[in-house]
Amino acid sequence: MIFKDVRDGRPYPDHGLSLRDWAKIPPRQIRLDELIATKRELRLDTLLDEDSTFYGDLFPHAVMFQEKVYLEDGLHRALRAALQQRNVIHVRLLDLDGFRPGSGTSG
């Protein structure tokens, strides 16, 4: 199994982070089998496209909520890593368990 689980949608509240906010969170390694995917479908053309992150963040975005880690953005990058026999990836991890409104991002 690649991911811990696959769900359809995000069970956590909207965090309201912009791409600029995400960029402030330093990437860290996480095992693929600890991630819960929040999308059930993928696009094969995107999976196979080497330039799919050209206009986006190089690192996938994940959210920790109730001690579980959800892959919010970066499903195709995570699957490419798995296809390359890697079991860890670098992600920007937002810890909603420790996040307090008005205190900035927590990572």
PDB file of C-alpha atoms in Angstrom, residues 11-101:
ATOM      1  CA  PRO A  11     -12.005  16.195   7.017  1.00  0.00           C
ATOM      2  CA  TYR A  12     -10.285  19.216   8.562  1.00  0.00           C
ATOM      3  CA  PRO A  13     -11.539  22.827   8.655  1.00  0.00           C
ATOM      4  CA  ASP A  14     -10.463  25.330   6.011  1.00  0.00           C
ATOM      5  CA  HIS A  15      -7.135  26.812   7.077  1.00  0.00           C
ATOM      6  CA  GLY A  16      -7.187  29.720   4.618  1.00  0.00           C
ATOM      7  CA  LEU A  17      -3.482  29.543   3.758  1.00  0.00           C
ATOM      8  CA  SER A  18      -2.372  31.161   0.521  1.00  0.00           C
ATOM      9  CA  LEU A  19       0.484  29.872  -1.642  1.00  0.00           C
ATOM     10  CA  ARG A  20       2.643  32.591  -0.064  1.00  0.00           C
ATOM     11  CA  ASP A  21       1.761  31.278   3.426  1.00  0.00           C
ATOM     12  CA  TRP A  22       2.587  27.714   2.380  1.00  0.00           C
ATOM     13  CA  ALA A  23       5.958  28.873   1.048  1.00  0.00           C
ATOM     14  CA  LYS A  24       6.906  30.022   4.575  1.00  0.00           C
ATOM     15  CA  ILE A  25       6.596  26.468   5.937  1.00  0.00           C
ATOM     16  CA  PRO A  26       9.923  24.643   5.565  1.00  0.00           C
ATOM     17  CA  PRO A  27       9.699  21.243   3.858  1.00  0.00           C
ATOM     18  CA  ARG A  28      10.292  18.104   5.879  1.00  0.00           C
ATOM     19  CA  GLN A  29      10.443  14.421   5.106  1.00  0.00           C
ATOM     20  CA  ILE A  30       7.470  12.198   5.707  1.00  0.00           C
ATOM     21  CA  ARG A  31       6.844   8.562   4.864  1.00  0.00           C
ATOM     22  CA  LEU A  32       4.291   7.943   2.121  1.00  0.00           C
ATOM     23  CA  ASP A  33       2.583   5.290   4.234  1.00  0.00           C
ATOM     24  CA  GLU A  34       1.821   7.916   6.902  1.00  0.00           C
ATOM     25  CA  LEU A  35      -0.156  10.077   4.468  1.00  0.00           C
ATOM     26  CA  ILE A  36      -3.899   9.999   3.906  1.00  0.00           C
ATOM     27  CA  ALA A  37      -4.789  11.103   0.383  1.00  0.00           C
ATOM     28  CA  THR A  38      -7.737  13.506   0.133  1.00  0.00           C
ATOM     29  CA  LYS A  39      -8.402  12.826  -3.556  1.00  0.00           C
ATOM     30  CA  ARG A  40      -9.644   9.531  -4.958  1.00  0.00           C
ATOM     31  CA  GLU A  41      -8.982  10.317  -8.604  1.00  0.00           C
ATOM     32  CA  LEU A  42      -5.850  11.195 -10.483  1.00  0.00           C
ATOM     33  CA  ARG A  43      -5.108  12.295 -14.000  1.00  0.00           C
ATOM     34  CA  LEU A  44      -2.707  10.023 -15.802  1.00  0.00           C
ATOM     35  CA  ASP A  45      -1.505  12.858 -18.057  1.00  0.00           C
ATOM     36  CA  THR A  46      -0.558  14.887 -14.980  1.00  0.00           C
ATOM     37  CA  LEU A  47       1.145  11.911 -13.369  1.00  0.00           C
ATOM     38  CA  LEU A  48       3.327  11.413 -16.429  1.00  0.00           C
ATOM     39  CA  ASP A  49       4.037  15.123 -17.020  1.00  0.00           C
ATOM     40  CA  GLU A  50       7.546  16.006 -15.827  1.00  0.00           C
ATOM     41  CA  ASP A  51       6.686  19.740 -15.811  1.00  0.00           C
ATOM     42  CA  SER A  52       3.493  19.423 -13.749  1.00  0.00           C
ATOM     43  CA  THR A  53       4.930  21.568 -10.913  1.00  0.00           C
ATOM     44  CA  PHE A  54       6.349  24.252 -13.199  1.00  0.00           C
ATOM     45  CA  TYR A  55       3.841  26.894 -12.027  1.00  0.00           C
ATOM     46  CA  GLY A  56       3.240  25.522  -8.545  1.00  0.00           C
ATOM     47  CA  ASP A  57       5.084  24.674  -5.361  1.00  0.00           C
ATOM     48  CA  LEU A  58       7.850  22.112  -5.730  1.00  0.00           C
ATOM     49  CA  PHE A  59       6.770  20.471  -2.448  1.00  0.00           C
ATOM     50  CA  PRO A  60       3.400  18.825  -1.775  1.00  0.00           C
ATOM     51  CA  HIS A  61       1.211  20.302   0.969  1.00  0.00           C
ATOM     52  CA  ALA A  62       0.064  18.184   3.900  1.00  0.00           C
ATOM     53  CA  VAL A  63      -2.065  19.001   6.926  1.00  0.00           C
ATOM     54  CA  MET A  64      -1.839  17.377  10.349  1.00  0.00           C
ATOM     55  CA  PHE A  65      -5.275  17.209  11.941  1.00  0.00           C
ATOM     56  CA  GLN A  66      -6.224  15.097  14.952  1.00  0.00           C
ATOM     57  CA  GLU A  67      -2.818  13.392  14.795  1.00  0.00           C
ATOM     58  CA  LYS A  68      -3.328  12.229  11.186  1.00  0.00           C
ATOM     59  CA  VAL A  69      -1.502  13.622   8.154  1.00  0.00           C
ATOM     60  CA  TYR A  70      -3.593  14.452   5.090  1.00  0.00           C
ATOM     61  CA  LEU A  71      -2.052  15.071   1.679  1.00  0.00           C
ATOM     62  CA  GLU A  72      -3.874  18.204   0.551  1.00  0.00           C
ATOM     63  CA  ASP A  73      -1.916  18.931  -2.612  1.00  0.00           C
ATOM     64  CA  GLY A  74       0.695  16.839  -4.399  1.00  0.00           C
ATOM     65  CA  LEU A  75      -0.975  13.488  -5.046  1.00  0.00           C
ATOM     66  CA  HIS A  76       0.725  13.127  -8.421  1.00  0.00           C
ATOM     67  CA  ARG A  77       4.155  14.021  -7.001  1.00  0.00           C
ATOM     68  CA  ALA A  78       3.698  11.489  -4.196  1.00  0.00           C
ATOM     69  CA  LEU A  79       2.706   8.768  -6.662  1.00  0.00           C
ATOM     70  CA  ARG A  80       5.698   9.567  -8.879  1.00  0.00           C
ATOM     71  CA  ALA A  81       7.932   9.143  -5.815  1.00  0.00           C
ATOM     72  CA  ALA A  82       6.332   5.755  -5.106  1.00  0.00           C
ATOM     73  CA  LEU A  83       6.845   4.677  -8.717  1.00  0.00           C
ATOM     74  CA  GLN A  84      10.525   5.585  -8.299  1.00  0.00           C
ATOM     75  CA  GLN A  85      10.698   3.181  -5.339  1.00  0.00           C
ATOM     76  CA  ARG A  86      10.974   6.000  -2.773  1.00  0.00           C
ATOM     77  CA  ASN A  87       9.091   5.646   0.500  1.00  0.00           C
ATOM     78  CA  VAL A  88       9.581   9.227   1.765  1.00  0.00           C
ATOM     79  CA  ILE A  89       8.922  12.631   0.234  1.00  0.00           C
ATOM     80  CA  HIS A  90       9.518  16.214   1.297  1.00  0.00           C
ATOM     81  CA  VAL A  91       6.279  18.063   2.109  1.00  0.00           C
ATOM     82  CA  ARG A  92       5.277  21.359   3.650  1.00  0.00           C
ATOM     83  CA  LEU A  93       3.345  20.265   6.736  1.00  0.00           C
ATOM     84  CA  LEU A  94       0.778  22.525   8.388  1.00  0.00           C
ATOM     85  CA  ASP A  95       0.079  21.350  11.937  1.00  0.00           C
ATOM     86  CA  LEU A  96      -3.564  22.267  12.562  1.00  0.00           C
ATOM     87  CA  ASP A  97      -3.393  20.513  15.927  1.00  0.00           C
ATOM     88  CA  GLY A  98      -0.965  23.226  17.077  1.00  0.00           C
ATOM     89  CA  PHE A  99      -2.283  26.087  14.896  1.00  0.00           C
ATOM     90  CA  ARG A 100      -3.886  29.040  16.623  1.00  0.00           C
ATOM     91  CA  PRO A 101      -5.643  31.742  14.547  1.00  0.00           C
TER      92      PRO A 101
END
